Structure formats: structure tokens, C-alpha cells
Amino acid sequence: MSDNQPAKANVHNLKQVSAIWIIPIVALAIGIWMFVQYLNSKGPEITIRLPNASGIEVGKTAIKSLNVNVGVVTKVKLSEDYSYITVTAQMNSDTERMLKDDTKFWVVKPRIGKEGVTGLDTLLSGSYIEMQPGRGANDKYHFVALEVPPVAPADAKGLRVVLTSHEAGKLSVGDPVLYDGFTVGRVEKTSFDINSKQANYQLFIFQPYDRLVRTTSNFIMKSGMNVQMGAEGFNVKIGSLESLITGGVTFKTPSDDQGFVQKKQLKHYRLFDSVQDYHEKMYDKHINFVMLFKESIRGLKAGAPIEYRGIQIGSVQKVPLRLPTSSEGFTSDQIPVLVRIDLGRVYNNLDEGTLDDLRANFEEEFKNGLRATLKTGNLLTGALYIGTDVYKGEKPEKPLKYDGYDVFPTKEGDLAEVQKQISMLLNKFNKLPVEDTLNSMTATLKASEKTMKSAERVTQDLDRLLSQKDTQTLPADIKASLKEIQNTLNGFSPNAAPYQNLQGALAQFEQVMTELQPVLRQLNEKPNSLVFGDEKAKDPIPVGGRK
């Protein structure tokens, strides 16, 4: 082989893998393993609808259940109409069993509410989202957060009932449920049904107080302070401190309860506005009457009681009902008042009578003199109520109807009689000659004033007279004169000589007068007897006439 020829290299294909590739392969395997582990540890992704993003931070705000982290917020998005936000959260792998259709979420932050102060621990750690696991049958991944924390968990032991009312805003979430003043539950949820136009209030009664709720129980609004002013005067009731601030609801069972313990969940009950409303509306059977009054009804309000000798038998419904017209046969001075007579108030037991029996009894009593009158219930407020009684001697009235209602006979009450008497008294007073009397009294007062001035002058003159020295010496002179008179009178006493001489002279004078009585009598009969004598001349007798 020549030295000038190039050498040829023998090339052989090597099939051995280089050791340098071991590191990437291992890294890839670790990456795949970590990815698999990540996928295995990654739970479902959920969305939560919130009214705002206050306290929510992406990657920091945790989702907890019983203070255990079960997820974290990964995204916050504003809705298209800017009315709410949507929070996207990545849950842990073992949380899928908790995400059911009854799962609840709410934001935990410092709150001052009806149940006290809560969420103070979030002042340092920040807000977080609390999850209440559900137990429903269907899975769910899109939720709407609660505005306030729930009163009780879904699996809490107790009784849930629903109260219905025609007015919304009576109760709020968290308001207490009371029994004899003790808190036994809370208002859990409020809603309004547009179709039935009724407000629904869901209550949760804690165990063991749920046994107090019976099928015949009645739920009544409990305000902190209840002030009523009516015919009976002022009535003030104060509840517990919590109900004084927030209000609440209470329930009671009738004394003659024949029901059973309520075991059915979400049973509907009626919500009464007050105890008075409860007592009024518990009498479903009643008869409506119209009462026509000819006197003023000022002070008579709807709800005023109708009593029979102090016992309430009904209440006033509308004041006035409708003013009558001349074509109906009623006078314009009659004011109609719509009233109701409750069957349960007249009969202690509703089984003892029916509405037909009650109507027949009233028709019979109308013939016997049953009448209605207006009475004063409170002099301070001027409130009136209607009293009924049987007045003997009242003439039976013809049954009448007004606006489709039977007419309940009435008569003028004591108030009208008093007003008449006062009016008559005022008329008599107006007829009195008050002006002449006042003028005469004025003249008399002027004359009295002049007399008083004259008496004052006489008194002054008398004072000046008594102040003179001559006047002051008069008592001594009068005393001396009285002594002289006494001495003179003593000279005429029975033992004194002048008295004895005078008595003897009087005796002699009496004797002389006794002796002079015949002479005086003679002179009285014949004044000339002292001249001619007292002997009468005898009649002469003729001589020839003697025999």
C-alpha cells in the first residue's frame, strides 16, 4: 500500500444509549408523576356568586369548613351588568362529596348583629368563605352565597316551621323565637311569594324546645314595647331586652289544647300581629250588624269593644259604614256603624250554638228591649265603646236592613242625656236677667263702697273723740253717778222709812176711796142728789077717792 494513499476509517453504528439522557428522562418522569399527583390532589372547581368582593383576595382567601381549609379563591370576575361578582375557587380533592344542592357558602367577617359580635378573629387573618357541607342527592358546582350566616346547619336537630303573613318586613333573619319569654329558636329565612302575595318566615326551633310546638299552637308577633290606647285606657307591655331592640315572635298553646306535638318539618302556621289580633281573629264565626246612631260618634274607632253588661261580645268593624241617602228610608242624621258579634264570645263552647241560633236569639231579645248605646270608655282620651243591655218598656222595632246587614236597634246613651241636660241648663242660664242682676250688683257694690267710706269717717271721728281727755274722764263720772243712783234706790227699799210711810199713805188712800164708792155711785146714778136729796116723793092720793 502506497504511503500517499489516505487511510480509511472503519465506521460502525453504535446502538448503545448515551448516559447523558438519563437525567432528562428522570426529570420527565418526575414531572409526569408530579402532574399525576397534582391531578389526583386537585378537587373540583366551583363558582360562588357574591354581592361584592369585600375582603376577597385571589390566591389568599381560603374556603373553610369547621375551620379546616378545603379550597382557595383563584379568580374574581365582575358580572356583565355589574350587579354582582363571581368567585372561582379550587377545591381540595376530598371535597366533592360536600358539594351538594343544599351546600351553603357565606363570607365570614366581623359582624355586629342580633346574635352578638362574630368574626373577630378575621381582623388579623382576613376574611374567608365558610362552607356548610350538604347532604343532598345531587351534586352542584355553582352556588349563591348567603348574605348572613345561617341560624342552624341543615343537619341540626330541631323543628323548622314556616309562618305566613299578609305583610312583609315583620321579621328579619336572626330575630328570636320566644316561649314564655325564653329564646327557643331563631328566624332562619324570609321570603315573599308573589303569587299568593304572602310573606313567609322560616323559623328553626332548637331541640328539645321543638316539643313545645303543637299542631294547635299560635304564633304571635312580639315587639319590645307594646303601647295600646283604647276605651280601657293605656296598656303598656315590655318584653325582653333582645326583643326590645330587635323584636321577635312568640308562640303559645291554647289552655284546652287537644292537639299533638308537631313533628312535620316546614309546617305552615299563621302569624298574628299582636295578642289582641290573635284574640280577635280566633273567632271565625260571627254575625255582622249595622247600628244607627243619632248622636256624635267622635271617639269611636274600629276595634272598639261591644259589651253586654261589661262582657265583650264583639267589636266595631268600620266607622262609619256608609252615610245613608234619602231614597233608602233613613234620615241623614243617622250614622251607620258596622259591628260584629262573635259566636265564640257569646257561647263558651262553639258546639253549644250555631250562627242561626245566635241570630234567632238576638231577634227575640230585640223584642224584649235589647238596645245598643254609646258609652264613654276613657274620659282622658275621649274613647267610646258600645254597650248593650235590655231596657224594659222599649217598644219593639220593625226589623230593618241597611246595605244588606240587619239593623241592631239603638237608643240614646247617657252621654247624649248629659249633653241634653247641659244644653237645657245653658238655655235656662241664657234666659236669666244676668245683665240686670249684674247692674244691680254693681249699684249695690257702689252703695256699699259709699257706706264703707262713711263708716270709715265715723270710725275716724270716734277715734278722735275717744282720744280727748274729757272723753277719757267720762267713765269715772258715770261710775260716781251710778253710785248716787244706787244710794237713792236703797232709800226706797222695803225696810227704809220713806217706803214705810208711802205704804201707810197708800193704805189710808185706799180706805178713803172705799168709803167714797157709795157717794160716787150715787152721783153717777143721780147727779143732782146732793141738791134735792135721794128720797122719792110719793104720788098724792085724791081725797074723794078715799072710802
Short mmCIF file of C-alpha atoms in Angstrom, two decimals, residues 74-513:
data_model
loop_
_atom_site.label_atom_id
_atom_site.label_comp_id
_atom_site.label_asym_id
_atom_site.label_seq_id
_atom_site.Cartn_x
_atom_site.Cartn_y
_atom_site.Cartn_z
CA THR A 74 -58.40 31.51 42.26
CA LYS A 75 -60.35 34.10 40.32
CA VAL A 76 -62.71 37.05 40.88
CA LYS A 77 -64.84 38.28 37.98
CA LEU A 78 -67.32 41.12 37.77
CA SER A 79 -70.70 40.33 36.19
CA GLU A 80 -71.68 41.84 32.88
CA ASP A 81 -74.35 44.06 34.42
CA TYR A 82 -72.08 44.97 37.39
CA SER A 83 -74.70 43.76 39.89
CA TYR A 84 -72.60 41.01 41.50
CA ILE A 85 -69.25 39.22 41.33
CA THR A 86 -68.39 35.61 40.58
CA VAL A 87 -65.67 33.95 42.62
CA THR A 88 -63.93 30.90 41.18
CA ALA A 89 -62.46 28.57 43.79
CA GLN A 90 -60.33 25.49 43.52
CA MET A 91 -61.47 22.87 45.99
CA ASN A 92 -59.46 20.03 47.51
CA SER A 93 -59.82 16.52 46.19
CA ASP A 94 -61.85 15.19 49.07
CA THR A 95 -64.50 17.95 48.95
CA GLU A 96 -66.57 16.67 46.06
CA ARG A 97 -68.78 14.73 48.44
CA MET A 98 -69.60 18.01 50.25
CA LEU A 99 -70.78 19.87 47.15
CA LYS A 100 -74.48 19.07 47.04
CA ASP A 101 -77.57 21.05 46.18
CA ASP A 102 -78.07 22.07 49.83
CA THR A 103 -74.47 23.21 50.40
CA LYS A 104 -74.23 26.79 51.68
CA PHE A 105 -71.47 29.39 51.48
CA TRP A 106 -71.11 32.75 53.24
CA VAL A 107 -68.34 35.24 53.90
CA VAL A 108 -67.01 35.33 57.45
CA LYS A 109 -66.04 38.82 58.55
CA PRO A 110 -66.56 40.95 61.65
CA ARG A 111 -70.29 41.40 62.23
CA ILE A 112 -72.34 43.15 64.89
CA GLY A 113 -75.81 41.68 64.68
CA LYS A 114 -78.77 40.49 66.69
CA GLU A 115 -76.89 37.44 67.90
CA GLY A 116 -73.91 39.46 69.14
CA VAL A 117 -70.43 40.19 67.77
CA THR A 118 -68.97 37.50 65.47
CA GLY A 119 -65.92 37.09 63.21
CA LEU A 120 -63.48 39.00 65.40
CA ASP A 121 -60.68 36.54 64.50
CA THR A 122 -60.76 37.79 60.91
CA LEU A 123 -59.47 41.20 61.97
CA LEU A 124 -55.92 39.77 61.82
CA SER A 125 -56.23 36.79 59.49
CA GLY A 126 -58.57 38.40 56.97
CA SER A 127 -61.97 37.33 55.71
CA TYR A 128 -62.61 33.82 54.46
CA ILE A 129 -65.51 31.89 52.94
CA GLU A 130 -67.24 29.37 55.21
CA MET A 131 -68.80 26.27 53.67
CA GLN A 132 -71.61 24.27 55.24
CA PRO A 133 -71.48 20.79 53.62
CA GLY A 134 -74.67 19.50 52.14
CA ARG A 135 -76.33 16.11 52.33
CA GLY A 136 -78.48 16.25 49.24
CA ALA A 137 -78.62 13.68 46.49
CA ASN A 138 -77.49 15.87 43.58
CA ASP A 139 -74.05 17.33 43.01
CA LYS A 140 -73.72 21.06 42.49
CA TYR A 141 -70.82 23.33 41.47
CA HIS A 142 -72.42 26.77 41.15
CA PHE A 143 -73.64 28.48 44.30
CA VAL A 144 -75.05 31.76 45.59
CA ALA A 145 -73.54 32.85 48.88
CA LEU A 146 -75.76 33.78 51.83
CA GLU A 147 -75.77 37.40 52.93
CA VAL A 148 -75.76 36.40 56.60
CA PRO A 149 -74.64 33.17 58.29
CA PRO A 150 -77.37 30.53 58.69
CA VAL A 151 -79.04 30.17 62.07
CA ALA A 152 -78.54 26.41 62.19
CA PRO A 153 -76.88 23.83 59.96
CA ALA A 154 -79.02 21.74 57.67
CA ASP A 155 -78.49 18.64 59.81
CA ALA A 156 -79.16 20.41 63.13
CA LYS A 157 -81.71 18.73 65.35
CA GLY A 158 -84.86 20.71 65.82
CA LEU A 159 -88.05 21.76 64.10
CA ARG A 160 -88.47 24.10 61.16
CA VAL A 161 -91.82 25.81 60.70
CA VAL A 162 -92.99 28.47 58.24
CA LEU A 163 -95.11 31.44 59.28
CA THR A 164 -97.31 33.22 56.74
CA SER A 165 -98.44 36.83 56.88
CA HIS A 166 -100.07 39.30 54.50
CA GLU A 167 -97.40 41.89 55.32
CA ALA A 168 -93.67 41.67 54.64
CA GLY A 169 -90.98 43.09 56.89
CA LYS A 170 -92.47 41.75 60.10
CA LEU A 171 -89.41 39.64 60.96
CA SER A 172 -85.76 39.55 59.98
CA VAL A 173 -83.21 36.76 59.86
CA GLY A 174 -81.84 36.17 63.36
CA ASP A 175 -84.85 37.52 65.26
CA PRO A 176 -85.54 35.44 68.40
CA VAL A 177 -88.35 32.93 68.77
CA LEU A 178 -89.68 33.12 72.34
CA TYR A 179 -91.72 30.86 74.56
CA ASP A 180 -92.83 32.47 77.85
CA GLY A 181 -90.02 34.99 77.41
CA PHE A 182 -87.26 32.39 76.85
CA THR A 183 -85.43 32.18 73.50
CA VAL A 184 -86.01 28.74 71.96
CA GLY A 185 -85.22 29.42 68.30
CA ARG A 186 -84.39 31.93 65.60
CA VAL A 187 -85.81 33.25 62.34
CA GLU A 188 -83.87 31.38 59.68
CA LYS A 189 -85.16 32.68 56.36
CA THR A 190 -87.57 35.28 54.98
CA SER A 191 -89.22 35.38 51.56
CA PHE A 192 -92.23 36.80 49.75
CA ASP A 193 -94.49 34.77 47.48
CA ILE A 194 -95.62 36.95 44.57
CA ASN A 195 -98.43 34.61 43.53
CA SER A 196 -100.11 34.34 46.94
CA LYS A 197 -98.91 37.82 47.99
CA GLN A 198 -97.85 36.44 51.35
CA ALA A 199 -94.64 36.80 53.31
CA ASN A 200 -93.07 33.55 54.52
CA TYR A 201 -90.85 33.41 57.61
CA GLN A 202 -88.97 30.17 58.26
CA LEU A 203 -88.21 29.50 61.93
CA PHE A 204 -85.87 26.99 63.48
CA ILE A 205 -86.81 25.73 66.96
CA PHE A 206 -83.86 24.16 68.74
CA GLN A 207 -84.10 20.75 70.33
CA PRO A 208 -85.54 19.95 72.91
CA TYR A 209 -87.80 23.01 72.71
CA ASP A 210 -89.30 21.71 69.49
CA ARG A 211 -91.61 19.55 71.62
CA LEU A 212 -93.34 22.73 72.79
CA VAL A 213 -94.71 23.32 69.28
CA ARG A 214 -98.04 21.59 68.84
CA THR A 215 -100.47 21.32 65.99
CA THR A 216 -102.77 23.85 67.72
CA SER A 217 -100.03 26.36 68.60
CA ASN A 218 -100.39 30.01 67.57
CA PHE A 219 -97.51 32.32 66.65
CA ILE A 220 -97.75 36.00 67.61
CA MET A 221 -95.51 38.97 66.90
CA LYS A 222 -93.54 40.03 69.97
CA SER A 223 -92.49 43.66 69.92
CA GLY A 224 -90.15 45.06 72.53
CA MET A 225 -92.69 47.58 73.76
CA ASN A 226 -96.40 47.45 73.07
CA VAL A 227 -98.42 50.59 73.85
CA GLN A 228 -102.15 50.48 73.30
CA MET A 229 -104.67 53.23 73.89
CA GLY A 230 -108.34 52.39 73.79
CA ALA A 231 -111.58 52.55 75.70
CA GLU A 232 -109.89 50.83 78.66
CA GLY A 233 -107.08 53.43 78.80
CA PHE A 234 -103.34 52.92 78.30
CA ASN A 235 -101.86 49.45 78.21
CA VAL A 236 -98.05 49.18 78.16
CA LYS A 237 -96.18 45.87 77.91
CA ILE A 238 -92.38 45.46 77.74
CA GLY A 239 -90.71 42.27 76.51
CA SER A 240 -87.15 41.01 76.90
CA LEU A 241 -84.13 43.22 76.24
CA GLU A 242 -83.40 41.49 72.94
CA SER A 243 -86.98 41.78 71.74
CA LEU A 244 -86.96 45.40 72.90
CA ILE A 245 -84.14 46.08 70.43
CA THR A 246 -84.96 43.74 67.54
CA GLY A 247 -88.48 42.39 68.12
CA GLY A 248 -89.30 38.75 67.59
CA VAL A 249 -92.06 36.17 67.59
CA THR A 250 -93.60 34.09 70.36
CA PHE A 251 -95.92 31.10 70.32
CA LYS A 252 -98.43 29.74 72.77
CA THR A 253 -100.78 26.79 73.03
CA PRO A 254 -104.48 27.14 74.00
CA SER A 255 -105.34 26.02 77.53
CA ASP A 256 -107.85 23.50 76.17
CA ASP A 257 -105.26 22.07 73.76
CA GLN A 258 -106.30 18.83 72.13
CA GLY A 259 -103.54 18.72 69.50
CA PHE A 260 -100.33 16.76 69.20
CA VAL A 261 -96.64 17.52 69.12
CA GLN A 262 -95.71 18.91 65.70
CA LYS A 263 -93.26 16.52 64.03
CA LYS A 264 -93.66 17.54 60.40
CA GLN A 265 -90.94 19.84 59.11
CA LEU A 266 -91.79 23.15 57.37
CA LYS A 267 -95.40 23.09 58.57
CA HIS A 268 -97.20 26.38 57.85
CA TYR A 269 -98.70 28.47 60.64
CA ARG A 270 -100.40 31.86 60.64
CA LEU A 271 -98.55 34.86 62.10
CA PHE A 272 -100.73 37.17 64.24
CA ASP A 273 -99.72 40.81 64.61
CA SER A 274 -100.50 41.03 68.35
CA VAL A 275 -102.22 39.24 71.20
CA GLN A 276 -105.30 41.37 70.60
CA ASP A 277 -105.24 40.44 66.91
CA TYR A 278 -104.94 36.79 67.91
CA HIS A 279 -107.95 37.01 70.21
CA GLU A 280 -109.95 38.90 67.60
CA LYS A 281 -109.21 36.61 64.66
CA MET A 282 -109.56 33.36 66.55
CA TYR A 283 -113.33 33.86 66.40
CA ASP A 284 -114.03 32.91 62.82
CA LYS A 285 -117.81 32.62 63.24
CA HIS A 286 -119.62 35.91 63.69
CA ILE A 287 -122.68 37.93 62.67
CA ASN A 288 -122.46 41.43 61.23
CA PHE A 289 -124.92 44.13 62.26
CA VAL A 290 -125.35 47.81 61.48
CA MET A 291 -126.05 50.21 64.34
CA LEU A 292 -127.55 53.62 63.52
CA PHE A 293 -126.68 56.40 65.98
CA LYS A 294 -128.21 59.87 66.04
CA GLU A 295 -125.50 61.27 68.28
CA SER A 296 -121.86 62.10 67.69
CA ILE A 297 -119.59 59.07 67.28
CA ARG A 298 -116.39 61.05 67.75
CA GLY A 299 -114.04 58.81 69.74
CA LEU A 300 -115.49 55.54 68.40
CA LYS A 301 -112.77 53.68 66.50
CA ALA A 302 -112.58 50.38 64.62
CA GLY A 303 -111.70 47.65 67.08
CA ALA A 304 -113.61 49.22 69.98
CA PRO A 305 -115.34 46.55 72.09
CA ILE A 306 -119.05 45.81 72.15
CA GLU A 307 -120.08 44.77 75.63
CA TYR A 308 -123.15 43.32 77.28
CA ARG A 309 -123.15 44.44 80.91
CA GLY A 310 -119.36 44.53 80.95
CA ILE A 311 -118.77 41.30 78.97
CA GLN A 312 -117.31 41.70 75.49
CA ILE A 313 -119.41 40.03 72.81
CA GLY A 314 -118.00 41.65 69.67
CA SER A 315 -116.12 44.58 68.20
CA VAL A 316 -116.57 47.56 65.89
CA GLN A 317 -115.51 46.90 62.29
CA LYS A 318 -115.98 50.16 60.36
CA VAL A 319 -116.81 53.72 61.40
CA PRO A 320 -118.83 54.93 59.57
CA LEU A 321 -120.04 52.27 57.15
CA ARG A 322 -121.68 54.49 54.53
CA LEU A 323 -123.81 57.55 55.06
CA PRO A 324 -127.47 56.91 54.16
CA THR A 325 -129.40 58.55 51.35
CA SER A 326 -132.97 59.84 51.46
CA SER A 327 -134.13 57.20 48.98
CA GLU A 328 -133.24 54.37 51.39
CA GLY A 329 -135.75 55.44 54.02
CA PHE A 330 -133.15 56.51 56.59
CA THR A 331 -132.64 60.05 57.83
CA SER A 332 -129.40 61.92 57.25
CA ASP A 333 -128.80 62.35 60.99
CA GLN A 334 -128.33 58.59 61.43
CA ILE A 335 -124.70 57.48 61.30
CA PRO A 336 -124.24 53.76 60.45
CA VAL A 337 -121.55 51.73 62.22
CA LEU A 338 -120.65 48.20 61.12
CA VAL A 339 -120.14 45.78 64.03
CA ARG A 340 -119.64 42.06 64.51
CA ILE A 341 -120.96 39.76 67.23
CA ASP A 342 -118.69 36.74 67.77
CA LEU A 343 -120.26 33.35 68.30
CA GLY A 344 -117.35 32.21 70.48
CA ARG A 345 -117.77 35.19 72.81
CA VAL A 346 -121.47 34.63 73.34
CA TYR A 347 -121.16 30.85 73.78
CA ASN A 348 -118.30 29.49 75.84
CA ASN A 349 -118.24 26.35 73.72
CA LEU A 350 -118.71 26.74 69.99
CA ASP A 351 -120.62 23.47 69.89
CA GLU A 352 -123.37 24.91 72.07
CA GLY A 353 -124.85 27.03 69.31
CA THR A 354 -124.74 28.00 65.66
CA LEU A 355 -124.94 31.30 63.86
CA ASP A 356 -128.63 30.69 63.12
CA ASP A 357 -129.29 30.12 66.83
CA LEU A 358 -127.40 33.29 67.68
CA ARG A 359 -129.33 35.33 65.13
CA ALA A 360 -132.66 33.96 66.39
CA ASN A 361 -131.72 34.77 69.99
CA PHE A 362 -130.87 38.36 69.08
CA GLU A 363 -134.14 38.81 67.19
CA GLU A 364 -136.02 37.64 70.26
CA GLU A 365 -134.00 39.92 72.56
CA PHE A 366 -134.69 42.88 70.26
CA LYS A 367 -138.38 42.39 71.00
CA ASN A 368 -137.64 42.29 74.74
CA GLY A 369 -135.84 45.65 74.63
CA LEU A 370 -132.22 44.83 73.76
CA ARG A 371 -130.63 48.09 72.64
CA ALA A 372 -127.14 49.44 71.96
CA THR A 373 -125.85 52.72 73.34
CA LEU A 374 -122.62 54.73 73.11
CA LYS A 375 -120.64 54.84 76.34
CA THR A 376 -117.53 56.68 77.41
CA GLY A 377 -114.62 54.32 77.94
CA ASN A 378 -111.96 56.86 78.90
CA LEU A 379 -112.56 60.45 79.97
CA LEU A 380 -108.92 61.37 79.33
CA THR A 381 -108.76 60.20 75.71
CA GLY A 382 -112.46 60.51 74.87
CA ALA A 383 -112.56 56.93 73.57
CA LEU A 384 -116.01 55.40 73.18
CA TYR A 385 -117.30 51.86 73.15
CA ILE A 386 -120.74 50.33 72.56
CA GLY A 387 -122.68 48.89 75.44
CA THR A 388 -125.76 46.70 75.09
CA ASP A 389 -128.47 45.98 77.63
CA VAL A 390 -132.15 45.12 77.91
CA TYR A 391 -134.30 48.21 78.59
CA LYS A 392 -137.76 47.38 79.84
CA GLY A 393 -140.57 49.37 78.27
CA GLU A 394 -138.89 49.84 74.90
CA LYS A 395 -141.31 49.45 72.04
CA PRO A 396 -140.47 46.66 69.57
CA GLU A 397 -139.00 47.99 66.36
CA LYS A 398 -139.65 46.71 62.88
CA PRO A 399 -136.74 44.59 61.54
CA LEU A 400 -134.71 46.66 59.09
CA LYS A 401 -131.78 46.09 56.78
CA TYR A 402 -129.10 48.58 55.86
CA ASP A 403 -126.72 47.92 52.99
CA GLY A 404 -127.54 44.21 53.25
CA TYR A 405 -126.92 43.98 57.03
CA ASP A 406 -129.50 43.53 59.78
CA VAL A 407 -130.00 46.68 61.88
CA PHE A 408 -129.23 46.41 65.58
CA PRO A 409 -131.66 48.74 67.48
CA THR A 410 -130.06 51.63 69.35
CA LYS A 411 -131.08 54.30 71.84
CA GLU A 412 -129.51 57.46 73.10
CA GLY A 413 -126.97 56.77 75.78
CA ASP A 414 -126.08 58.52 79.00
CA LEU A 415 -123.69 60.79 77.15
CA ALA A 416 -126.48 62.20 75.00
CA GLU A 417 -128.72 62.66 78.04
CA VAL A 418 -125.97 64.54 79.83
CA GLN A 419 -125.45 66.72 76.78
CA LYS A 420 -129.19 67.47 76.64
CA GLN A 421 -129.29 68.38 80.32
CA ILE A 422 -126.26 70.61 79.91
CA SER A 423 -127.88 72.25 76.88
CA MET A 424 -131.13 72.84 78.79
CA LEU A 425 -129.20 74.25 81.73
CA LEU A 426 -127.31 76.60 79.43
CA ASN A 427 -130.58 77.71 77.78
CA LYS A 428 -132.07 78.48 81.19
CA PHE A 429 -128.96 80.32 82.17
CA ASN A 430 -129.13 82.38 78.98
CA LYS A 431 -132.73 83.35 79.80
CA LEU A 432 -131.81 84.67 83.23
CA PRO A 433 -131.66 88.54 83.60
CA VAL A 434 -127.98 88.33 84.09
CA GLU A 435 -127.35 91.87 82.82
CA ASP A 436 -129.92 93.44 85.16
CA THR A 437 -128.60 91.40 88.04
CA LEU A 438 -125.06 92.48 87.28
CA ASN A 439 -126.17 96.14 87.07
CA SER A 440 -127.99 95.81 90.39
CA MET A 441 -124.97 94.16 91.93
CA THR A 442 -122.81 96.98 90.57
CA ALA A 443 -125.10 99.59 92.12
CA THR A 444 -125.14 97.67 95.40
CA LEU A 445 -121.38 97.47 95.38
CA LYS A 446 -121.17 101.22 94.77
CA ALA A 447 -123.59 101.88 97.65
CA SER A 448 -121.63 99.51 99.83
CA GLU A 449 -118.48 101.36 98.89
CA LYS A 450 -120.08 104.68 99.97
CA THR A 451 -121.27 103.09 103.23
CA MET A 452 -117.82 101.76 103.89
CA LYS A 453 -116.37 105.22 103.33
CA SER A 454 -118.95 106.74 105.73
CA ALA A 455 -118.21 104.07 108.31
CA GLU A 456 -114.53 104.82 107.90
CA ARG A 457 -115.17 108.52 108.58
CA VAL A 458 -117.34 107.71 111.64
CA THR A 459 -114.59 105.43 112.90
CA GLN A 460 -112.03 108.20 112.48
CA ASP A 461 -114.31 110.69 114.32
CA LEU A 462 -114.87 108.17 117.09
CA ASP A 463 -111.14 107.64 117.39
CA ARG A 464 -110.60 111.39 117.69
CA LEU A 465 -113.44 111.64 120.27
CA LEU A 466 -112.04 108.83 122.36
CA SER A 467 -108.61 110.33 122.26
CA GLN A 468 -109.83 113.55 124.02
CA LYS A 469 -109.21 113.98 127.78
CA ASP A 470 -112.85 114.83 128.57
CA THR A 471 -113.98 111.60 126.95
CA GLN A 472 -111.42 109.60 128.89
CA THR A 473 -112.82 111.06 132.24
CA LEU A 474 -116.41 110.05 131.41
CA PRO A 475 -116.13 106.51 132.83
CA ALA A 476 -115.20 107.88 136.30
CA ASP A 477 -118.10 110.41 136.28
CA ILE A 478 -120.54 107.77 135.15
CA LYS A 479 -119.36 105.46 137.91
CA ALA A 480 -119.97 108.17 140.54
CA SER A 481 -123.42 108.91 139.15
CA LEU A 482 -124.30 105.21 139.29
CA LYS A 483 -123.28 105.09 142.96
CA GLU A 484 -125.57 108.05 143.75
CA ILE A 485 -128.44 106.40 141.90
CA GLN A 486 -127.79 103.23 143.89
CA ASN A 487 -127.90 105.09 147.14
CA THR A 488 -131.15 106.76 146.09
CA LEU A 489 -132.69 103.43 145.20
CA ASN A 490 -131.56 101.98 148.51
CA GLY A 491 -133.74 104.69 150.22
CA PHE A 492 -136.76 103.15 148.58
CA SER A 493 -136.14 99.65 149.76
CA PRO A 494 -138.89 97.83 151.80
CA ASN A 495 -137.01 98.40 155.06
CA ALA A 496 -136.50 102.11 154.54
CA ALA A 497 -138.68 104.71 156.35
CA PRO A 498 -139.83 106.55 153.22
CA TYR A 499 -141.01 103.27 151.81
CA GLN A 500 -142.98 102.50 155.05
CA ASN A 501 -144.58 106.00 155.10
CA LEU A 502 -145.51 105.69 151.46
CA GLN A 503 -147.09 102.30 152.11
CA GLY A 504 -149.18 103.72 155.05
CA ALA A 505 -150.34 106.64 152.96
CA LEU A 506 -151.37 104.33 150.22
CA ALA A 507 -153.41 102.22 152.71
CA GLN A 508 -155.23 105.31 154.01
CA PHE A 509 -155.89 106.43 150.45
CA GLU A 510 -157.34 103.05 149.66
CA GLN A 511 -159.66 103.26 152.72
CA VAL A 512 -160.89 106.71 151.71
CA MET A 513 -161.57 105.50 148.23
#
